[in-house]
Short mmCIF file of C-alpha atoms and ligand atoms in Angstrom, two decimals:
data_model
loop_
_atom_site.label_atom_id
_atom_site.label_comp_id
_atom_site.label_asym_id
_atom_site.label_seq_id
_atom_site.Cartn_x
_atom_site.Cartn_y
_atom_site.Cartn_z
CA MET A 26 -68.79 18.55 -109.58
CA LYS A 27 -72.08 20.73 -108.98
CA VAL A 28 -71.59 23.72 -111.53
CA THR A 29 -73.27 26.69 -112.39
CA ILE A 30 -72.83 28.61 -114.77
CA THR A 31 -73.81 32.70 -114.86
CA GLY A 32 -74.76 34.54 -118.25
CA ALA A 33 -75.65 31.82 -120.45
CA GLY A 34 -73.96 33.56 -124.00
CA TYR A 35 -71.70 32.11 -126.65
CA VAL A 36 -68.83 31.53 -123.59
CA GLY A 37 -71.00 30.61 -121.10
CA LEU A 38 -73.34 27.83 -122.57
CA VAL A 39 -70.85 26.27 -124.58
CA THR A 40 -69.12 26.17 -121.27
CA GLY A 41 -71.81 24.64 -119.85
CA ALA A 42 -72.06 22.30 -122.09
CA CYS A 43 -68.67 20.54 -122.72
CA LEU A 44 -68.53 20.37 -118.69
CA ALA A 45 -71.72 18.21 -118.90
CA GLU A 46 -70.60 16.45 -121.71
CA ARG A 47 -67.53 15.49 -119.33
CA GLY A 48 -69.96 14.56 -116.29
CA HIS A 49 -70.19 17.26 -114.57
CA GLU A 50 -73.74 18.16 -113.42
CA VAL A 51 -74.05 21.48 -114.66
CA VAL A 52 -76.72 24.54 -114.29
CA CYS A 53 -76.29 27.54 -116.77
CA PHE A 54 -78.91 30.73 -115.15
CA ASP A 55 -79.34 33.84 -117.11
CA ILE A 56 -81.19 36.36 -116.72
CA ASP A 57 -82.82 35.96 -120.36
CA SER A 58 -86.04 34.28 -119.70
CA GLU A 59 -86.46 34.13 -123.16
CA LYS A 60 -82.97 32.12 -123.72
CA ILE A 61 -83.87 30.08 -121.10
CA GLU A 62 -87.03 28.77 -122.63
CA GLN A 63 -85.48 28.50 -125.37
CA LEU A 64 -83.05 26.61 -124.28
CA GLN A 65 -85.00 24.28 -121.99
CA ARG A 66 -86.72 23.05 -125.00
CA GLY A 67 -83.34 22.33 -126.17
CA GLU A 68 -82.83 25.04 -128.83
CA PRO A 69 -79.45 27.35 -128.38
CA PRO A 70 -81.00 30.69 -129.11
CA ILE A 71 -77.27 31.56 -131.08
CA TYR A 72 -75.16 29.41 -133.77
CA GLU A 73 -72.25 27.18 -133.18
CA PRO A 74 -71.78 24.33 -134.97
CA GLY A 75 -72.28 21.23 -132.46
CA LEU A 76 -73.87 22.78 -129.82
CA LYS A 77 -77.58 21.94 -130.51
CA GLU A 78 -76.39 18.58 -129.76
CA LEU A 79 -74.37 17.99 -127.23
CA ILE A 80 -77.27 20.37 -125.69
CA GLU A 81 -79.65 18.19 -126.70
CA LYS A 82 -78.27 15.00 -125.68
CA ASN A 83 -76.78 16.19 -122.10
CA ILE A 84 -80.18 17.93 -121.11
CA LYS A 85 -81.74 14.03 -121.71
CA ALA A 86 -78.55 12.73 -119.64
CA GLY A 87 -79.79 14.61 -117.13
CA ARG A 88 -76.62 16.70 -117.04
CA LEU A 89 -77.94 20.40 -118.43
CA HIS A 90 -80.21 22.22 -116.56
CA PHE A 91 -81.57 25.79 -117.35
CA THR A 92 -82.80 28.43 -114.73
CA THR A 93 -83.61 32.23 -113.97
CA ASN A 94 -84.44 31.36 -110.48
CA CYS A 95 -81.33 32.73 -108.88
CA LYS A 96 -82.59 29.99 -105.16
CA GLU A 97 -82.24 27.04 -107.72
CA ALA A 98 -79.08 27.85 -109.70
CA TYR A 99 -76.75 28.12 -106.66
CA ARG A 100 -77.78 26.19 -104.36
CA GLN A 101 -75.45 23.67 -103.09
CA ARG A 102 -72.81 24.59 -106.13
CA ASP A 103 -69.35 22.63 -106.11
CA VAL A 104 -68.27 25.90 -108.97
CA ILE A 105 -70.07 29.00 -110.28
CA VAL A 106 -68.52 30.05 -112.86
CA LEU A 107 -69.08 33.87 -114.84
CA ALA A 108 -68.95 33.90 -118.57
CA VAL A 109 -71.93 37.36 -118.47
CA GLY A 110 -71.00 40.54 -120.91
CA THR A 111 -68.03 43.27 -120.76
CA PRO A 112 -68.76 45.41 -123.24
CA GLU A 113 -66.80 48.55 -123.80
CA LYS A 114 -67.81 51.78 -122.30
CA GLU A 115 -67.31 55.06 -124.19
CA ASP A 116 -63.61 55.25 -122.58
CA GLY A 117 -62.60 51.93 -123.44
CA SER A 118 -62.66 50.39 -120.76
CA PRO A 119 -64.36 47.36 -119.37
CA ASN A 120 -68.03 47.63 -117.98
CA LEU A 121 -67.97 45.69 -115.84
CA SER A 122 -71.80 46.17 -114.09
CA TYR A 123 -73.37 43.06 -115.58
CA LEU A 124 -71.07 41.27 -113.71
CA LYS A 125 -71.44 43.38 -110.57
CA LYS A 126 -75.62 42.61 -110.47
CA ALA A 127 -74.75 38.99 -111.56
CA VAL A 128 -72.30 38.86 -108.10
CA ASP A 129 -74.59 40.14 -105.67
CA ASP A 130 -77.32 38.63 -106.84
CA MET A 131 -75.36 34.93 -106.43
CA ALA A 132 -72.79 35.90 -103.70
CA CYS A 133 -76.59 36.10 -100.88
CA HIS A 134 -77.57 32.67 -103.10
CA ILE A 135 -74.71 30.79 -102.07
CA THR A 136 -75.28 27.50 -99.34
CA GLN A 137 -72.07 25.87 -99.36
CA ASN A 138 -68.12 26.69 -99.87
CA CYS A 139 -67.12 27.32 -103.68
CA VAL A 140 -65.10 28.29 -105.83
CA VAL A 141 -65.78 30.92 -107.93
CA VAL A 142 -64.71 31.34 -111.78
CA THR A 143 -64.79 34.40 -113.87
CA LYS A 144 -64.25 33.56 -117.73
CA SER A 145 -65.61 37.02 -118.53
CA THR A 146 -62.74 39.30 -119.72
CA VAL A 147 -61.68 41.69 -117.24
CA PRO A 148 -58.45 43.71 -116.30
CA PRO A 149 -56.49 43.14 -113.21
CA GLY A 150 -57.17 43.60 -110.02
CA THR A 151 -60.95 42.52 -111.34
CA ASN A 152 -60.52 39.76 -109.10
CA GLU A 153 -59.67 40.96 -106.20
CA LYS A 154 -63.15 43.26 -106.73
CA ILE A 155 -65.14 39.81 -107.72
CA SER A 156 -63.96 38.32 -103.97
CA TYR A 157 -64.55 41.47 -101.81
CA TRP A 158 -67.95 41.77 -103.62
CA ILE A 159 -68.90 37.70 -102.59
CA HIS A 160 -67.06 38.93 -99.31
CA SER A 161 -69.56 41.76 -97.86
CA LYS A 162 -73.32 39.62 -99.22
CA LYS A 163 -72.55 35.70 -98.56
CA SER A 164 -73.28 33.74 -95.17
CA PRO A 165 -69.79 34.87 -93.46
CA ALA A 166 -69.69 30.94 -91.84
CA LEU A 167 -69.22 29.91 -96.16
CA ASN A 168 -65.53 30.01 -97.36
CA VAL A 169 -65.96 30.97 -101.28
CA GLU A 170 -62.72 31.92 -103.25
CA VAL A 171 -62.25 33.63 -106.91
CA VAL A 172 -59.92 31.72 -109.61
CA SER A 173 -59.36 33.64 -112.56
CA CYS A 174 -59.29 31.19 -115.69
CA PRO A 175 -59.71 32.99 -118.90
CA GLU A 176 -61.60 31.84 -122.13
CA PHE A 177 -59.92 31.71 -125.48
CA LEU A 178 -62.66 30.00 -127.69
CA ARG A 179 -63.30 31.22 -131.25
CA GLU A 180 -66.62 31.67 -132.43
CA GLY A 181 -67.04 29.46 -134.82
CA SER A 182 -64.76 26.40 -133.06
CA ALA A 183 -65.94 27.21 -129.94
CA ILE A 184 -66.71 23.36 -129.13
CA TYR A 185 -63.70 21.82 -130.82
CA ASP A 186 -61.44 25.08 -128.80
CA THR A 187 -63.32 24.15 -125.47
CA PHE A 188 -61.93 20.64 -126.08
CA HIS A 189 -58.66 20.99 -127.91
CA GLY A 190 -57.57 23.66 -126.67
CA ASP A 191 -53.46 25.17 -126.60
CA ARG A 192 -53.75 25.97 -122.76
CA ILE A 193 -56.28 26.42 -120.28
CA VAL A 194 -55.60 29.40 -117.77
CA ILE A 195 -56.02 29.32 -114.38
CA GLY A 196 -55.21 32.44 -111.87
CA ALA A 197 -55.18 31.16 -107.73
CA ALA A 198 -54.46 32.65 -104.85
CA SER A 199 -54.61 29.69 -103.40
CA LYS A 200 -53.76 25.99 -104.38
CA GLU A 201 -56.27 24.18 -103.32
CA ALA A 202 -59.19 26.97 -105.20
CA GLY A 203 -56.57 26.32 -108.47
CA ASP A 204 -56.49 22.63 -107.80
CA LEU A 205 -60.31 22.23 -107.50
CA ILE A 206 -60.48 24.42 -111.24
CA GLN A 207 -57.78 21.64 -112.74
CA GLU A 208 -59.74 18.98 -111.36
CA MET A 209 -62.87 20.18 -113.12
CA TYR A 210 -61.35 20.18 -116.45
CA LYS A 211 -58.87 17.00 -115.87
CA ASP A 212 -61.09 15.26 -118.51
CA PHE A 213 -60.58 17.89 -120.94
CA HIS A 214 -56.95 16.90 -121.82
CA VAL A 215 -56.15 20.47 -122.25
CA PRO A 216 -52.74 21.95 -121.20
CA VAL A 217 -52.62 23.79 -118.22
CA VAL A 218 -50.90 27.07 -116.72
CA ARG A 219 -50.65 27.73 -113.00
CA THR A 220 -50.56 31.76 -112.08
CA ASP A 221 -51.47 33.64 -109.75
CA ILE A 222 -54.80 36.61 -111.12
CA ARG A 223 -53.86 39.59 -112.05
CA SER A 224 -50.94 37.42 -114.36
CA ALA A 225 -53.99 35.36 -115.53
CA GLU A 226 -56.36 38.47 -116.05
CA MET A 227 -53.75 39.74 -118.49
CA ILE A 228 -52.14 36.74 -120.22
CA LYS A 229 -56.30 37.14 -121.87
CA TYR A 230 -55.76 40.77 -122.99
CA ALA A 231 -52.19 40.23 -124.17
CA SER A 232 -52.92 37.58 -126.07
CA ASN A 233 -55.79 39.22 -128.18
CA ALA A 234 -53.44 42.71 -128.46
CA PHE A 235 -50.74 40.33 -130.34
CA LEU A 236 -53.81 38.68 -132.48
CA ALA A 237 -54.85 41.58 -133.41
CA ALA A 238 -51.25 43.15 -133.55
CA LYS A 239 -50.81 40.31 -136.63
CA ILE A 240 -53.64 41.12 -138.69
CA SER A 241 -53.59 45.00 -138.73
CA PHE A 242 -49.28 44.19 -139.60
CA ILE A 243 -50.28 42.02 -142.90
CA ASN A 244 -52.76 44.56 -143.82
CA GLU A 245 -49.97 47.06 -143.50
CA ILE A 246 -47.72 44.45 -145.37
CA ALA A 247 -50.55 44.05 -148.17
CA ALA A 248 -50.96 48.23 -149.04
CA ILE A 249 -47.58 47.96 -149.40
CA CYS A 250 -47.53 45.05 -152.06
CA GLU A 251 -50.34 46.48 -153.69
CA ARG A 252 -48.10 49.41 -154.80
CA VAL A 253 -44.58 47.35 -155.28
CA GLY A 254 -46.54 44.45 -157.48
CA ALA A 255 -45.84 41.50 -154.83
CA ASP A 256 -48.72 39.64 -153.52
CA VAL A 257 -49.97 39.67 -149.66
CA GLU A 258 -50.58 35.51 -150.33
CA GLU A 259 -47.55 34.36 -151.21
CA VAL A 260 -45.86 37.04 -149.05
CA ALA A 261 -47.88 35.61 -146.01
CA ALA A 262 -47.71 31.88 -147.40
CA GLY A 263 -43.77 32.76 -147.20
CA MET A 264 -43.83 34.40 -143.82
CA GLY A 265 -46.07 31.90 -141.70
CA LEU A 266 -43.90 29.26 -142.79
CA ASP A 267 -41.25 30.11 -140.13
CA LYS A 268 -41.62 28.60 -136.91
CA ARG A 269 -41.32 31.82 -134.71
CA ILE A 270 -44.08 33.51 -136.73
CA GLY A 271 -46.71 30.89 -137.59
CA PRO A 272 -48.93 31.02 -140.46
CA GLN A 273 -52.55 32.10 -138.28
CA PHE A 274 -53.98 35.11 -138.26
CA LEU A 275 -51.23 36.20 -141.24
CA LYS A 276 -55.01 37.13 -143.70
CA ALA A 277 -55.17 40.37 -145.12
CA GLY A 278 -58.39 41.80 -146.05
CA ILE A 279 -61.02 44.65 -144.52
CA GLY A 280 -59.73 43.96 -140.16
CA TYR A 281 -61.00 42.25 -137.27
CA GLY A 282 -64.47 42.48 -135.86
CA GLY A 283 -66.36 40.98 -134.15
CA SER A 284 -67.41 41.09 -129.98
CA CYS A 285 -63.45 40.19 -128.59
CA PHE A 286 -60.70 42.34 -130.63
CA PRO A 287 -61.91 45.43 -130.92
CA LYS A 288 -62.91 46.28 -127.35
CA ASP A 289 -60.25 44.10 -126.01
CA THR A 290 -57.58 46.10 -127.42
CA LYS A 291 -59.50 49.53 -126.91
CA ALA A 292 -59.94 48.11 -122.88
CA LEU A 293 -55.78 47.00 -122.48
CA HIS A 294 -55.15 50.19 -123.88
CA HIS A 295 -57.07 52.24 -121.31
CA ILE A 296 -55.78 49.94 -118.70
CA ALA A 297 -52.11 50.85 -120.42
CA GLU A 298 -52.74 54.50 -119.83
CA LYS A 299 -54.34 54.36 -116.33
CA VAL A 300 -50.94 53.25 -115.62
CA SER A 301 -49.05 55.55 -117.64
CA CYS A 302 -47.86 53.26 -119.88
CA ARG A 303 -47.63 54.61 -123.50
CA PHE A 304 -49.10 51.34 -125.74
CA GLU A 305 -48.01 52.69 -128.99
CA ILE A 306 -48.36 49.76 -131.37
CA LEU A 307 -51.23 48.94 -129.69
CA GLU A 308 -52.68 52.10 -130.90
CA ALA A 309 -51.79 51.59 -134.61
CA VAL A 310 -53.78 48.61 -134.41
CA MET A 311 -56.38 49.61 -133.89
CA ASN A 312 -55.99 52.41 -135.83
CA VAL A 313 -55.26 50.53 -138.81
CA ASN A 314 -58.08 48.00 -138.70
CA ASP A 315 -60.63 51.45 -138.30
CA SER A 316 -59.64 52.46 -141.77
CA GLN A 317 -59.52 49.31 -143.06
CA SER A 318 -62.77 48.74 -144.49
CA GLU A 319 -62.29 51.64 -146.56
CA VAL A 320 -59.19 50.03 -148.84
CA LEU A 321 -62.07 48.39 -149.98
CA MET A 322 -64.16 51.21 -150.46
CA ASN A 323 -61.70 53.17 -152.51
CA LYS A 324 -61.16 50.40 -154.80
CA ALA A 325 -64.76 50.35 -155.48
CA ARG A 326 -64.86 54.29 -155.78
CA THR A 327 -61.64 53.88 -158.19
CA HIS A 328 -63.43 50.96 -160.32
CA MET A 329 -67.08 51.94 -159.98
CA GLY A 330 -66.86 55.62 -159.94
CA SER A 331 -70.33 57.09 -158.02
CA LEU A 332 -72.08 54.29 -156.52
CA ARG A 333 -75.25 55.75 -156.77
CA ASN A 334 -78.52 53.76 -157.09
CA LYS A 335 -76.62 50.35 -158.60
CA LYS A 336 -77.28 47.52 -156.82
CA ALA A 337 -74.66 46.19 -154.35
CA ALA A 338 -74.81 43.04 -153.79
CA LEU A 339 -72.79 42.01 -149.93
CA LEU A 340 -71.74 38.66 -149.42
CA GLY A 341 -71.34 37.63 -145.48
CA LEU A 342 -72.77 39.42 -143.02
CA ALA A 343 -71.13 37.05 -139.57
CA PHE A 344 -67.63 39.02 -138.44
CA LYS A 345 -66.33 36.10 -139.60
CA PRO A 346 -68.16 31.96 -140.85
CA GLY A 347 -69.12 29.87 -138.37
CA THR A 348 -71.38 31.93 -136.18
CA ASP A 349 -74.09 34.70 -136.95
CA ASP A 350 -72.80 37.13 -134.44
CA ILE A 351 -72.47 40.37 -135.77
CA ARG A 352 -71.11 42.10 -132.91
CA GLU A 353 -68.42 44.84 -134.61
CA SER A 354 -68.47 43.04 -137.97
CA GLN A 355 -66.80 44.74 -140.40
CA ALA A 356 -69.42 43.74 -143.00
CA ILE A 357 -71.65 45.85 -141.13
CA LYS A 358 -69.20 48.60 -141.20
CA LEU A 359 -69.14 47.92 -145.06
CA ALA A 360 -73.25 47.65 -145.73
CA LYS A 361 -73.30 51.53 -143.74
CA ALA A 362 -70.73 52.66 -146.24
CA LEU A 363 -72.01 51.61 -149.57
CA ILE A 364 -75.63 53.23 -148.18
CA HIS A 365 -74.09 55.93 -147.12
CA GLU A 366 -72.15 55.90 -151.27
CA GLY A 367 -76.47 55.57 -151.69
CA ALA A 368 -76.08 51.98 -153.09
CA ASN A 369 -79.12 49.21 -153.28
CA VAL A 370 -77.37 46.95 -150.90
CA HIS A 371 -78.62 43.52 -151.07
CA VAL A 372 -77.30 40.97 -148.76
CA TYR A 373 -77.41 37.68 -147.78
CA ASP A 374 -75.90 35.35 -145.02
CA PRO A 375 -75.95 31.61 -144.23
CA VAL A 376 -76.68 32.14 -140.72
CA ALA A 377 -76.44 36.03 -139.55
CA MET A 378 -79.52 37.55 -141.24
CA GLU A 379 -81.72 37.34 -138.10
CA ASN A 380 -79.17 39.36 -136.20
CA ALA A 381 -77.80 41.66 -139.03
CA GLU A 382 -81.91 42.76 -139.89
CA LYS A 383 -81.42 44.32 -136.27
CA GLU A 384 -78.68 46.48 -136.74
CA LEU A 385 -79.27 47.47 -140.49
CA GLY A 386 -83.53 47.53 -139.96
CA ASN A 387 -85.19 47.96 -143.84
CA SER A 388 -82.11 50.08 -144.81
CA VAL A 389 -80.95 46.65 -146.86
CA VAL A 390 -82.87 44.41 -149.46
CA TYR A 391 -82.04 40.73 -147.68
CA SER A 392 -81.60 38.03 -149.87
CA GLY A 393 -82.93 34.57 -149.90
CA SER A 394 -80.01 33.34 -151.40
CA MET A 395 -76.88 34.04 -152.57
CA GLY A 396 -77.50 33.81 -156.25
CA GLU A 397 -80.39 36.50 -154.97
CA ALA A 398 -78.11 39.25 -153.49
CA LEU A 399 -75.94 38.83 -157.07
CA LEU A 400 -79.27 38.69 -160.12
CA ASP A 401 -78.14 41.82 -162.19
CA ALA A 402 -75.72 43.60 -158.79
CA GLU A 403 -73.37 46.07 -160.70
CA ALA A 404 -70.76 44.69 -157.82
CA ALA A 405 -70.29 41.84 -155.52
CA PHE A 406 -68.72 42.49 -152.33
CA ILE A 407 -67.67 39.85 -150.35
CA ALA A 408 -66.82 40.34 -146.50
CA THR A 409 -66.99 36.75 -144.78
CA ASP A 410 -65.60 33.91 -145.73
CA TRP A 411 -68.02 31.03 -145.11
CA GLU A 412 -67.82 28.34 -147.33
CA GLU A 413 -70.81 28.65 -149.11
CA ILE A 414 -69.84 31.86 -150.66
CA THR A 415 -65.92 30.42 -151.10
CA GLU A 416 -67.19 27.55 -153.28
CA PHE A 417 -70.39 29.37 -154.76
CA PRO A 418 -69.23 28.32 -158.26
CA LEU A 419 -67.70 31.74 -160.32
CA SER A 420 -68.86 31.31 -163.28
CA ASN A 421 -72.07 32.23 -161.97
CA TYR A 422 -71.41 35.31 -161.11
CA LYS A 423 -71.33 36.51 -164.87
CA LEU A 424 -74.53 34.67 -165.67
CA LEU A 425 -76.50 36.63 -163.20
CA MET A 426 -74.69 40.11 -162.49
CA LYS A 427 -75.31 43.78 -164.22
CA LYS A 428 -71.19 43.66 -164.02
CA PRO A 429 -68.85 41.00 -162.40
CA ILE A 430 -66.71 42.83 -160.47
CA ILE A 431 -66.06 41.08 -157.22
CA PHE A 432 -64.36 43.63 -154.48
CA ASP A 433 -63.37 40.48 -151.82
CA GLY A 434 -63.11 42.35 -148.76
CA ARG A 435 -61.26 38.11 -147.61
CA ASN A 436 -59.04 37.21 -150.38
CA CYS A 437 -61.00 34.28 -150.28
CA LEU A 438 -61.17 33.14 -153.70
CA GLN A 439 -58.59 31.82 -156.18
CA MET A 440 -57.01 33.66 -158.58
CA GLU A 441 -56.55 30.72 -161.17
CA LYS A 442 -60.73 30.72 -160.78
CA ILE A 443 -60.92 33.41 -161.56
CA GLN A 444 -58.86 34.34 -164.46
CA LYS A 445 -60.82 31.51 -166.78
CA ASN A 446 -64.20 33.07 -165.23
CA ASP A 447 -62.53 36.29 -167.10
CA LEU A 448 -64.84 37.97 -163.92
CA THR A 449 -63.25 41.51 -162.60
CA TYR A 450 -60.80 40.59 -159.49
CA LEU A 451 -60.52 43.72 -156.88
CA PRO A 452 -58.82 41.66 -153.07
CA ILE A 453 -56.23 42.66 -151.12
CA GLY A 454 -52.74 43.08 -151.16
CA ARG A 455 -52.95 41.13 -154.25
CA ARG A 456 -52.78 41.59 -157.89
CA GLY A 457 -55.65 41.35 -158.84
CA CYS A 458 -57.45 41.09 -162.17
CA ILE A 459 -58.80 44.42 -163.56
CA SER A 460 -60.69 43.77 -167.32
CA PRO A 461 -60.55 46.02 -169.65
CA ILE A 462 -64.20 46.48 -169.47
CA ILE A 463 -63.46 49.11 -166.85
N1 NAD B 507 -67.56 35.59 -127.29
C1 NAD B 507 -65.87 35.19 -127.86
O1 NAD B 507 -65.50 34.31 -128.46
C2 NAD B 507 -65.15 35.26 -126.20
C3 NAD B 507 -63.84 34.25 -125.93
C4 NAD B 507 -63.53 34.46 -124.95
C5 NAD B 507 -63.86 35.48 -123.87
N2 NAD B 507 -65.15 36.12 -123.80
C6 NAD B 507 -65.35 36.58 -122.76
O2 NAD B 507 -66.47 35.72 -122.23
C7 NAD B 507 -67.71 37.40 -121.86
C8 NAD B 507 -69.17 36.65 -122.34
O3 NAD B 507 -68.78 36.90 -123.78
P1 NAD B 507 -69.83 36.86 -124.88
O4 NAD B 507 -70.08 36.40 -125.45
O5 NAD B 507 -70.45 34.97 -123.63
O6 NAD B 507 -71.37 37.31 -124.09
P2 NAD B 507 -72.83 37.33 -124.74
O7 NAD B 507 -73.56 38.46 -124.55
O8 NAD B 507 -72.85 36.39 -125.33
O9 NAD B 507 -73.44 36.11 -123.04
C9 NAD B 507 -73.20 36.61 -121.89
C10 NAD B 507 -74.94 36.14 -121.34
O10 NAD B 507 -75.00 37.08 -119.72
C11 NAD B 507 -76.39 37.26 -119.78
N3 NAD B 507 -76.31 38.14 -118.10
C12 NAD B 507 -76.40 39.20 -118.56
N4 NAD B 507 -76.03 39.78 -117.32
C13 NAD B 507 -76.18 38.50 -116.29
C14 NAD B 507 -76.97 38.68 -115.07
N5 NAD B 507 -76.70 39.61 -113.96
N6 NAD B 507 -77.00 37.50 -114.12
C15 NAD B 507 -76.75 36.20 -115.36
N7 NAD B 507 -76.66 36.67 -116.96
C16 NAD B 507 -76.14 37.39 -117.21
C17 NAD B 507 -77.12 37.62 -121.23
O11 NAD B 507 -78.25 37.70 -120.89
C18 NAD B 507 -76.18 36.96 -122.20
O12 NAD B 507 -77.11 35.73 -122.07
C19 NAD B 507 -67.15 38.11 -122.03
O13 NAD B 507 -66.17 38.57 -121.30
C20 NAD B 507 -66.04 38.18 -123.49
O14 NAD B 507 -65.19 38.98 -123.56
C21 NAD B 507 -66.03 36.37 -124.76
#
């Protein structure tokens, strides 16, 4: 099929490259000309494992193109996929202005009957609005239907997720439009769920809110574990074996971040409020997450006293491993809290340093390696569990640091190894190891 992707960001680029890989003829359209020029050279503007190779391969095969030209992007397309951002507004509701602008630009350039698919995360009723926006601009002779197909990929494993997802949700008003999108995905061999449009829109928010709830739940359990002398990692492992619960998203730490969970939980809360439903569980989920990075800071204050003028190594800046995305990253929040306490913060991340610099400027020192960040540091804070960080030899902490104290915000180091290396280790909800020198 001839497919256009509108918005060449994390979702749009991965979707476009994967559809091209399955034989579709794909054009990615974006208003960011710098991004498009980079992509035309085969260089992805974001870090996502396997994406560069997939883009290069499909550009070469002539199935993947990039443009900033509306006329070129929307001429003779079977499917148009909307993947522009829907960031949160001050009141927690999603900002639909990027979507509106993208739809307005697109509608007047459509030249044949087609289906418009919304991958952007939007509140129930938005696809009906999109349909209205399109119909007020497009040529009356054309038949354009709108289908909701929310995206579930995870940054860091986005390509794997696209080819091996748990489900593809297709919410359509007409059977024909839904069938066309199911046909587009036929070579992905991912189970398809067909629903009405509003249910599809709700599935996305309900799924993300539920996953966020699992994280805040285990973080609350971690706080209790610390006080009763239990180990949250053992508790989570035991809980996760129950198939009704499952092991995923039961990882205690400094809380969830990223471009989706914080914004989507707020948006769902706003949606509920608008229809006079008080979503009390979700309020608690968000409150727990908001204060979760403080848990690590409190440990630092208790065990080190003042952090003023002390060198602190902050390991990891991305909101999770496998991505350069720092949107709503708890690591950035932690960096700001450490700066606020007067610490000299030296940061390291394998791929997110450039993005972090845009946010943190010269308030921190950017280290070229983990070793450089740790050298002469009085405390190490682990904020992202990159393999490079979890596999870093523990003996080096002792060799490099002034005082080998590790505050592990991701519970990602092995207790037995910590004990063997005689380090002071303060994780979240685990017994930890506190050396008598402090
Ligand atoms: N990132 C994720 O992991 C993820 C997962 C599932 C769903 N989503 C949802 O998908 C949507 C996109 O998220 P993202 O992370 O890919 O966003 P992003 O910010 O990475 O990308 C959005 C892109 O849209 C472009 N854009 C903005 N206005 C445009 C316009 N008028 N015309 C064409 N392009 C335009 C931007 O330049 C940018 O390249 C959001 O609604 C998000 O909630 C994201």
